[in-house]
PDB file of C-alpha atoms in Angstrom:
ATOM      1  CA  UNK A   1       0.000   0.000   0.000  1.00 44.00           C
ATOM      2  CA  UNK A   2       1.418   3.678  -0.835  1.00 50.00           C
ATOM      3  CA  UNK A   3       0.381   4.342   2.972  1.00 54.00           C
ATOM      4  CA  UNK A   4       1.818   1.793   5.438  1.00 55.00           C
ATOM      5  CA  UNK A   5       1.442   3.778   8.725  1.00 59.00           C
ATOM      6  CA  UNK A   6      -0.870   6.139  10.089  1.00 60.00           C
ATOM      7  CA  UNK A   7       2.082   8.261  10.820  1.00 62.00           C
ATOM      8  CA  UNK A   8       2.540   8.931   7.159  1.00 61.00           C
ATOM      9  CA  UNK A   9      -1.318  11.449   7.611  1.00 66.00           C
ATOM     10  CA  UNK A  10       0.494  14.113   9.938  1.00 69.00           C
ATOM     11  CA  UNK A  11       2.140  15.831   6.751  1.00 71.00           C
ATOM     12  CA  UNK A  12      -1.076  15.499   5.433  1.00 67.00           C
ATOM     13  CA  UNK A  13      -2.790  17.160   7.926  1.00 70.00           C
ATOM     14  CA  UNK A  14      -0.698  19.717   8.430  1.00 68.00           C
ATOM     15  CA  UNK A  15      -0.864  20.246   4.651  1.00 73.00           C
ATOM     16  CA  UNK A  16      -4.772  20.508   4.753  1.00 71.00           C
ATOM     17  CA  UNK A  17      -4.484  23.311   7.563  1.00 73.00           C
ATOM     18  CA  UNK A  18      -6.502  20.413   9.560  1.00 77.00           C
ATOM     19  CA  UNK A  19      -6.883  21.126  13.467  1.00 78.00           C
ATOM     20  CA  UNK A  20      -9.879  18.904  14.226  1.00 83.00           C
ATOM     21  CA  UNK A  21     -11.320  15.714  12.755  1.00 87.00           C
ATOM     22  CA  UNK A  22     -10.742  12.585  11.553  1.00 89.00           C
ATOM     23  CA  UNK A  23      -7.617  13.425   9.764  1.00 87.00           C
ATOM     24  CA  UNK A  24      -6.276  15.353  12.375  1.00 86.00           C
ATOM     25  CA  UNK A  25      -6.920  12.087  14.471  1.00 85.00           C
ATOM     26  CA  UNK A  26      -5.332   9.930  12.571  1.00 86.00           C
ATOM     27  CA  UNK A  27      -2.614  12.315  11.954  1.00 82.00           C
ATOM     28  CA  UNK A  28      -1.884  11.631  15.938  1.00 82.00           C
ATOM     29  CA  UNK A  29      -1.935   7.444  15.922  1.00 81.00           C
ATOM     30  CA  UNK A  30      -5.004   6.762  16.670  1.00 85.00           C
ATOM     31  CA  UNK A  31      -6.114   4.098  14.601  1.00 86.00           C
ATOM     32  CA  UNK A  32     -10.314   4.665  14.038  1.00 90.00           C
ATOM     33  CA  UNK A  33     -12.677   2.038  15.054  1.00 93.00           C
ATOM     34  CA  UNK A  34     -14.871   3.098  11.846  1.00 95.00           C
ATOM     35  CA  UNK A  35     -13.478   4.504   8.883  1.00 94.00           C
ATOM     36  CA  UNK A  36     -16.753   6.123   8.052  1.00 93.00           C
ATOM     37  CA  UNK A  37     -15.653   9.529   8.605  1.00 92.00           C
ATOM     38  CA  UNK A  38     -12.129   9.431   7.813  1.00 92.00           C
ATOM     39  CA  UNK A  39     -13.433   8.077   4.091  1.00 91.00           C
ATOM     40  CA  UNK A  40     -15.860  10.973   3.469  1.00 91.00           C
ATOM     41  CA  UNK A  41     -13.423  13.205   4.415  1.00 89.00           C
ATOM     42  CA  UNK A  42     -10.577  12.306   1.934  1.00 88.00           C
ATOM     43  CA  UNK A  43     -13.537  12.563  -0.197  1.00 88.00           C
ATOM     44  CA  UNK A  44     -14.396  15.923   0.290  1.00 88.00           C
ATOM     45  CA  UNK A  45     -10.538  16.747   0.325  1.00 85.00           C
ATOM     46  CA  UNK A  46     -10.223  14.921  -3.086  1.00 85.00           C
ATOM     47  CA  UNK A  47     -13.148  16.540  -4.638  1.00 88.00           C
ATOM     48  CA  UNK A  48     -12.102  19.680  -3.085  1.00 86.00           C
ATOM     49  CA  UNK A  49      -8.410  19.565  -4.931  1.00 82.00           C
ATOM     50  CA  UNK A  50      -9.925  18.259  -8.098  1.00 83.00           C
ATOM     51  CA  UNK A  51     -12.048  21.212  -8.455  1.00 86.00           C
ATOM     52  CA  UNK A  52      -8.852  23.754  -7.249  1.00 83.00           C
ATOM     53  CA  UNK A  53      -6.792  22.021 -10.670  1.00 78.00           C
ATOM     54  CA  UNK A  54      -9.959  22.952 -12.805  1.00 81.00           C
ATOM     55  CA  UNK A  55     -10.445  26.324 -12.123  1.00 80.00           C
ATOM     56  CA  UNK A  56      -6.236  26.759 -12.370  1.00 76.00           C
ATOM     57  CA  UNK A  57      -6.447  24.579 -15.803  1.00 75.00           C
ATOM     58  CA  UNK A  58      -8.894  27.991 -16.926  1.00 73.00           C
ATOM     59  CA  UNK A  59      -5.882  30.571 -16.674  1.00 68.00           C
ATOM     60  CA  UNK A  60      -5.514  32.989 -19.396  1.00 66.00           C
ATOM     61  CA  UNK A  61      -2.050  32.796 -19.307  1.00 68.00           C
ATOM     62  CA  UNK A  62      -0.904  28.606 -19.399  1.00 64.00           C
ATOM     63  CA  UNK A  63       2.413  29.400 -18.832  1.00 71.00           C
ATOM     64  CA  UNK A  64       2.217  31.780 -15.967  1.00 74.00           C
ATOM     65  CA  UNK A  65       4.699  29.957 -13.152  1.00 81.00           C
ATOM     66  CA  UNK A  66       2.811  31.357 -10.475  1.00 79.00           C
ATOM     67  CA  UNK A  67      -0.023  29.078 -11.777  1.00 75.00           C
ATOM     68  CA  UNK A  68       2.880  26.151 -12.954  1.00 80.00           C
ATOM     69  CA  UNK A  69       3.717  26.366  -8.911  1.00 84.00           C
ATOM     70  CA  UNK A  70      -0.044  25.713  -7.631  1.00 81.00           C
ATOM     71  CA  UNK A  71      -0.928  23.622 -10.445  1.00 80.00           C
ATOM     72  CA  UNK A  72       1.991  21.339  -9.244  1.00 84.00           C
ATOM     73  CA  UNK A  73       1.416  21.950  -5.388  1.00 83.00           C
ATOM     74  CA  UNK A  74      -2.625  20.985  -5.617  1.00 82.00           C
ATOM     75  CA  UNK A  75      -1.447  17.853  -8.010  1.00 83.00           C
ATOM     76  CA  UNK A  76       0.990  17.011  -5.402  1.00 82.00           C
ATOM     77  CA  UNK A  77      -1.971  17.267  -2.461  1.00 81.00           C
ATOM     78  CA  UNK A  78      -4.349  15.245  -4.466  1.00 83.00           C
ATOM     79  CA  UNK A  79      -1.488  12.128  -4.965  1.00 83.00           C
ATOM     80  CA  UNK A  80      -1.768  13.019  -0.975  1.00 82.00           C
ATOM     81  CA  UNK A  81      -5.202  12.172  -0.675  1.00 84.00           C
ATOM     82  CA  UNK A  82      -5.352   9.417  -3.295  1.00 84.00           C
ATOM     83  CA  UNK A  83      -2.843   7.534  -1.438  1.00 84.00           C
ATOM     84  CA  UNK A  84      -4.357   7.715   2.277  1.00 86.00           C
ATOM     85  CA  UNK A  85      -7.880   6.912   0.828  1.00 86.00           C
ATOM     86  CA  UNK A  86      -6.270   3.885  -0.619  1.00 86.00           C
ATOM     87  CA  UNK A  87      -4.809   2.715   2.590  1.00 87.00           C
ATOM     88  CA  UNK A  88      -7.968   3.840   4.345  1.00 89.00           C
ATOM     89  CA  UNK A  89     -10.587   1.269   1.948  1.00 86.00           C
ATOM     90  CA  UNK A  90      -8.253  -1.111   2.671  1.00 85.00           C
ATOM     91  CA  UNK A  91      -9.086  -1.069   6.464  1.00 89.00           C
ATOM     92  CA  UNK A  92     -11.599  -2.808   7.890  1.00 89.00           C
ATOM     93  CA  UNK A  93     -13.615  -1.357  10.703  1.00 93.00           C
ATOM     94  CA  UNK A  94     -14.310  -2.983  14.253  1.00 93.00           C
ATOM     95  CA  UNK A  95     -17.337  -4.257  12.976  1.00 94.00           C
ATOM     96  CA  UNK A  96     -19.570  -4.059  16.763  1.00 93.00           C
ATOM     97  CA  UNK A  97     -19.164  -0.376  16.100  1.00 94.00           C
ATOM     98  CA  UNK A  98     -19.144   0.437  12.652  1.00 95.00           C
ATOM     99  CA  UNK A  99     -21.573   2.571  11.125  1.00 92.00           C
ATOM    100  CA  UNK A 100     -20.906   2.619   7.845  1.00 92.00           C
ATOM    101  CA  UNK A 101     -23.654   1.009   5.603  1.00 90.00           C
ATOM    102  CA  UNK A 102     -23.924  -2.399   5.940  1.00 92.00           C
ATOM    103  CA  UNK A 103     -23.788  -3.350   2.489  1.00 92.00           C
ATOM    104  CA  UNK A 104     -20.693  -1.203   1.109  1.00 90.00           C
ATOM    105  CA  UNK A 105     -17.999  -4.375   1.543  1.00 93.00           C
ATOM    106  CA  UNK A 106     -20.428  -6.625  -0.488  1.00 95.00           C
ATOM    107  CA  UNK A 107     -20.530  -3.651  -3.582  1.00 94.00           C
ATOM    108  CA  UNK A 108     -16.835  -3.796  -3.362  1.00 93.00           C
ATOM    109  CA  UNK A 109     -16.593  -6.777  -3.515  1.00 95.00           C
ATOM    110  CA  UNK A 110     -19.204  -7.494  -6.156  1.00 96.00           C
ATOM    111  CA  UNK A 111     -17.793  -4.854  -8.726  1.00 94.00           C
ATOM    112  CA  UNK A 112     -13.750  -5.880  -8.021  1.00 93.00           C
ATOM    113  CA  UNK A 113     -15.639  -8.970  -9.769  1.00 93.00           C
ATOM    114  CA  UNK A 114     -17.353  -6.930 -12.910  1.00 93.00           C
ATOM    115  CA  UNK A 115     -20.712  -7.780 -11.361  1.00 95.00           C
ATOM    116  CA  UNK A 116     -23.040  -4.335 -11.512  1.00 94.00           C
ATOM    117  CA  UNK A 117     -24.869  -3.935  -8.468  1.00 94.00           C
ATOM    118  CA  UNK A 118     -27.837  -1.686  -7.992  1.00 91.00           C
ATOM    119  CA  UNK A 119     -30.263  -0.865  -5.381  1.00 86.00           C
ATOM    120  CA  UNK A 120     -33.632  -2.404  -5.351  1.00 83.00           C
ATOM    121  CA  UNK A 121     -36.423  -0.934  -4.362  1.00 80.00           C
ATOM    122  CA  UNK A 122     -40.386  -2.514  -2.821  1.00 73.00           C
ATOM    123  CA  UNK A 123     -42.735  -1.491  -5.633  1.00 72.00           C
ATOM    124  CA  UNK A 124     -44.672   0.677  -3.298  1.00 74.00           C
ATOM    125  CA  UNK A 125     -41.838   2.383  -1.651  1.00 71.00           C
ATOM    126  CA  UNK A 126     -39.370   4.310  -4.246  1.00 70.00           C
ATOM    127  CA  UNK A 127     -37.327   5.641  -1.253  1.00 72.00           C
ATOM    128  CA  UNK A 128     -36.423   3.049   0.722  1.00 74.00           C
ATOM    129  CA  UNK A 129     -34.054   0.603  -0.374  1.00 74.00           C
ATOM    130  CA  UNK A 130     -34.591  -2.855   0.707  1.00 81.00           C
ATOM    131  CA  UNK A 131     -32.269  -4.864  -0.962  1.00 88.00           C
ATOM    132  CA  UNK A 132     -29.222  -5.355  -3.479  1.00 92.00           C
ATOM    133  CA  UNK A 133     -29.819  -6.258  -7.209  1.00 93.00           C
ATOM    134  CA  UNK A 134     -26.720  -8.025  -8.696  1.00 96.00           C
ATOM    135  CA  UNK A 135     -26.384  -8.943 -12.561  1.00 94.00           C
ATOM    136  CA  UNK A 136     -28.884  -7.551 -14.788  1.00 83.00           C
ATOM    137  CA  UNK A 137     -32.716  -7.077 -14.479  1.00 74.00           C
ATOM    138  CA  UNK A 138     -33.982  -5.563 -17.433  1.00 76.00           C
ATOM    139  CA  UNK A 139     -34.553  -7.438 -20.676  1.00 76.00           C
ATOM    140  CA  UNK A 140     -32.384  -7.700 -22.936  1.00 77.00           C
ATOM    141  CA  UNK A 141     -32.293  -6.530 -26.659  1.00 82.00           C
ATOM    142  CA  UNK A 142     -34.285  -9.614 -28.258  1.00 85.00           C
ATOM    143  CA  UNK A 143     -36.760  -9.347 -24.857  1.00 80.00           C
ATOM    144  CA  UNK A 144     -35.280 -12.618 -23.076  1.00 81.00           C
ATOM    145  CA  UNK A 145     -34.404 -11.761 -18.954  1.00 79.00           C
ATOM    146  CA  UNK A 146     -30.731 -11.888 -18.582  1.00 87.00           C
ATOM    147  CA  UNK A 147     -30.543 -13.600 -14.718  1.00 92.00           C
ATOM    148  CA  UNK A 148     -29.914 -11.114 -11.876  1.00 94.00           C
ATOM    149  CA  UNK A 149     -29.453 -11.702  -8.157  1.00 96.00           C
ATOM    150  CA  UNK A 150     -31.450 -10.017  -5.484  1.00 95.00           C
ATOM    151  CA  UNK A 151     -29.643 -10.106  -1.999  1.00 95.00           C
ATOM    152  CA  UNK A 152     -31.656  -9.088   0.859  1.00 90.00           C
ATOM    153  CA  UNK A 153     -31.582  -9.251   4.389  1.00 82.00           C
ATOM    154  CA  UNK A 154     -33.356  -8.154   7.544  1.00 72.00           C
ATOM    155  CA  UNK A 155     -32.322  -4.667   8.190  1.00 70.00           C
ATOM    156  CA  UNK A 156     -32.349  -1.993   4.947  1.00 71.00           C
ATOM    157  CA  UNK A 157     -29.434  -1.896   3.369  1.00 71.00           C
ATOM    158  CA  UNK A 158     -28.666   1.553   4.450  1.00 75.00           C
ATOM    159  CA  UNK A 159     -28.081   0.294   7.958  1.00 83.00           C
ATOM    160  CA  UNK A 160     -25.076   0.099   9.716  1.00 91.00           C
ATOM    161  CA  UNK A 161     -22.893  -3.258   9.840  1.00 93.00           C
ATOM    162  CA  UNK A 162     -23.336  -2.814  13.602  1.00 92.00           C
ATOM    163  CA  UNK A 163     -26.938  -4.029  12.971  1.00 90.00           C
ATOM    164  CA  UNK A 164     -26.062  -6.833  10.088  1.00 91.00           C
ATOM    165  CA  UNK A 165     -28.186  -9.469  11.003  1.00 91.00           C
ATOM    166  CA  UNK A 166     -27.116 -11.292   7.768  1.00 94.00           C
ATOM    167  CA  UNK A 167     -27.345 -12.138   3.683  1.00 96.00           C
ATOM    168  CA  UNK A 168     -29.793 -13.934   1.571  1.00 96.00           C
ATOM    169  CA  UNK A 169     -29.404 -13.747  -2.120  1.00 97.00           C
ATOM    170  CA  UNK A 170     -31.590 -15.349  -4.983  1.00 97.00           C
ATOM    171  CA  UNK A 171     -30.788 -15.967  -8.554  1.00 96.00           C
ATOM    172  CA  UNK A 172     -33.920 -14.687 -10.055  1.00 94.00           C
ATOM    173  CA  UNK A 173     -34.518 -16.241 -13.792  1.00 90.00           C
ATOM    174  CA  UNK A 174     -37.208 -15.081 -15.531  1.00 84.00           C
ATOM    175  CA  UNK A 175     -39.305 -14.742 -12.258  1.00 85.00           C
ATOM    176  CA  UNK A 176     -38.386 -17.879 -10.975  1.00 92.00           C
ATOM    177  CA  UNK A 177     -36.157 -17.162  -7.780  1.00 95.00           C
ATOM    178  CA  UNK A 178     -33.503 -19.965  -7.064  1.00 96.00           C
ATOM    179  CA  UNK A 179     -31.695 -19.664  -3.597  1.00 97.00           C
ATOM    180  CA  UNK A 180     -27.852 -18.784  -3.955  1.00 97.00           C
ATOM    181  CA  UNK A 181     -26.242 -18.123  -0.191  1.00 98.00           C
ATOM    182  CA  UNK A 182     -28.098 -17.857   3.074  1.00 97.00           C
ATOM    183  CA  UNK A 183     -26.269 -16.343   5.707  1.00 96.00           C
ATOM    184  CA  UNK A 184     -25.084 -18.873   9.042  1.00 94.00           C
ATOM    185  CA  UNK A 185     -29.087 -18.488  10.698  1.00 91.00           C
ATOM    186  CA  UNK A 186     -30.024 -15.770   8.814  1.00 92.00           C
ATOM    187  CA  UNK A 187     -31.767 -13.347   9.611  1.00 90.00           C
ATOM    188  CA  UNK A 188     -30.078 -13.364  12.882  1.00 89.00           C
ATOM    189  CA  UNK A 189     -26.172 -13.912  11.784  1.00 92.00           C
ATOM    190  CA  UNK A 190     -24.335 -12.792  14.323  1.00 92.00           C
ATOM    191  CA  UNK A 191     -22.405  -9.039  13.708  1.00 93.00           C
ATOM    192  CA  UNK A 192     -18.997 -10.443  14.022  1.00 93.00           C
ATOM    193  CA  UNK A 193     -19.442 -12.673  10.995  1.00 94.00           C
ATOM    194  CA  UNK A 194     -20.026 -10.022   8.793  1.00 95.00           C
ATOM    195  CA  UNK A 195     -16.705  -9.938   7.269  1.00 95.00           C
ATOM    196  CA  UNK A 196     -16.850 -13.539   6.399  1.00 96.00           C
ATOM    197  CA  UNK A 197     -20.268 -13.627   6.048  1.00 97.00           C
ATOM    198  CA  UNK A 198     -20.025 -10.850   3.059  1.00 97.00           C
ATOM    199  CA  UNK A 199     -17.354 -12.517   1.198  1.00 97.00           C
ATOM    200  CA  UNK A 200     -19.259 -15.499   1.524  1.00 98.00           C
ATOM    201  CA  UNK A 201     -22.267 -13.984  -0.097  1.00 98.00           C
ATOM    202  CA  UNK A 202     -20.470 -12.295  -2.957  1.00 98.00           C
ATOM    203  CA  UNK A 203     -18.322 -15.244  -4.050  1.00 97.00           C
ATOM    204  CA  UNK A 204     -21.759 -17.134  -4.029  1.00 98.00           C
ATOM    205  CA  UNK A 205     -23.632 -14.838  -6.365  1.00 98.00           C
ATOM    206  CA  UNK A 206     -20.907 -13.935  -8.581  1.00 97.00           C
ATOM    207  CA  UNK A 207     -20.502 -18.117  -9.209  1.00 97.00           C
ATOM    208  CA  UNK A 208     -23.954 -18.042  -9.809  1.00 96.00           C
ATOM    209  CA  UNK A 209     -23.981 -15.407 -12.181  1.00 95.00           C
ATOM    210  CA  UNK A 210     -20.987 -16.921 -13.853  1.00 87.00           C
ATOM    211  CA  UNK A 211     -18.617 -13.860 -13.712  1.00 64.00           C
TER     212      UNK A 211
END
């Protein structure tokens, strides 16, 4: 990984004028028990210094070295960031605490595979999601249904792992629904298996899908 220690965020942070917050934390030693707000922030930092090398790539004057200097300063902070949200999605939270949303290790995981994965929705309910929708659900170009998966499981999926109470995910074919993975007594998998649990899941439906 570019980023081996947390040590290597105090330039960072002193670089990002940070005082307080997650990076600032960090920046100290102290290893987070969720990542949650660590991630967003590099996010917000990243976004923040791609935005900076737009409105620099507008000069009037390209070769102005005043703007060479930034240019190369804001590139330089944005490597920065890039490599400590690497090391940072790497990490895996203590899951009893974690609040980020419970199903954000299985999209990972799903897409490092090539398998699309889209929220899915109860037909009376547009803004709630309820469950994960792997593969492809709409028809294809001659009107056959491509198979999908559709992985549920007790809590929304924009819980926290804190709450995971486990996976269950069904190869649906053409409206038939053929079980794939059930979680270890789903619905009520206990939290600490959620790491396993997860991988689990995704290595079943991507088989299943044949990716």
């Amino acid at each position: 990984m570019p980023i081996t220690t947390p040590a290597a965020a105090i330039d960072a942070a002193l670089t990002f004028g940070e005082h307080t917050g997650p990076l600032t934390t960090l920046a100290t030693g102290t290893i987070p028990q969720c990542f949650g707000r660590l991630r967003i922030r590099l996010a917000d930092l990243r976004t923040d210094a791609l935005a900076t090398v737009a409105e620099l790539s507008l000069s009037d004057d390209p070769d102005d070295l005043l703007d060479q200097i930034a240019r190369q300063e804001i590139s330089d902070i944005t490597n920065r960031v890039t490599d400590l949200k690497t090391w940072v999605l790497a990490q895996q939270c203590r899951t009893a605490v974690c609040e980020c949303r419970a199903d954000r290790l299985l999209r990972i995981l799903l897409e490092d595979q090539l398998v699309p994965v889209q929220s899915g929705y109860r037909p009376t309910d547009r803004r709630r999601p309820v469950a994960l929708m792997a593969g492809y659900s709409a028809p294809a170009a001659d009107g056959t249904h491509l198979p999908y998966a559709l992985i549920d499981h007790r809590n929304n999926s924009a819980h926290a792992v804190r709450d995971h109470r486990g996976w269950r995910a069904r190869l649906v074919i053409a409206g038939d629904r053929t079980p794939v993975y059930t979680s270890p007594g789903y619905p009520e998998t206990p939290v600490d298996r959620y790491h396993d649990d997860t991988r689990a899941c995704a290595a079943a439906v991507a088989a299943a899908l044949q990716y």
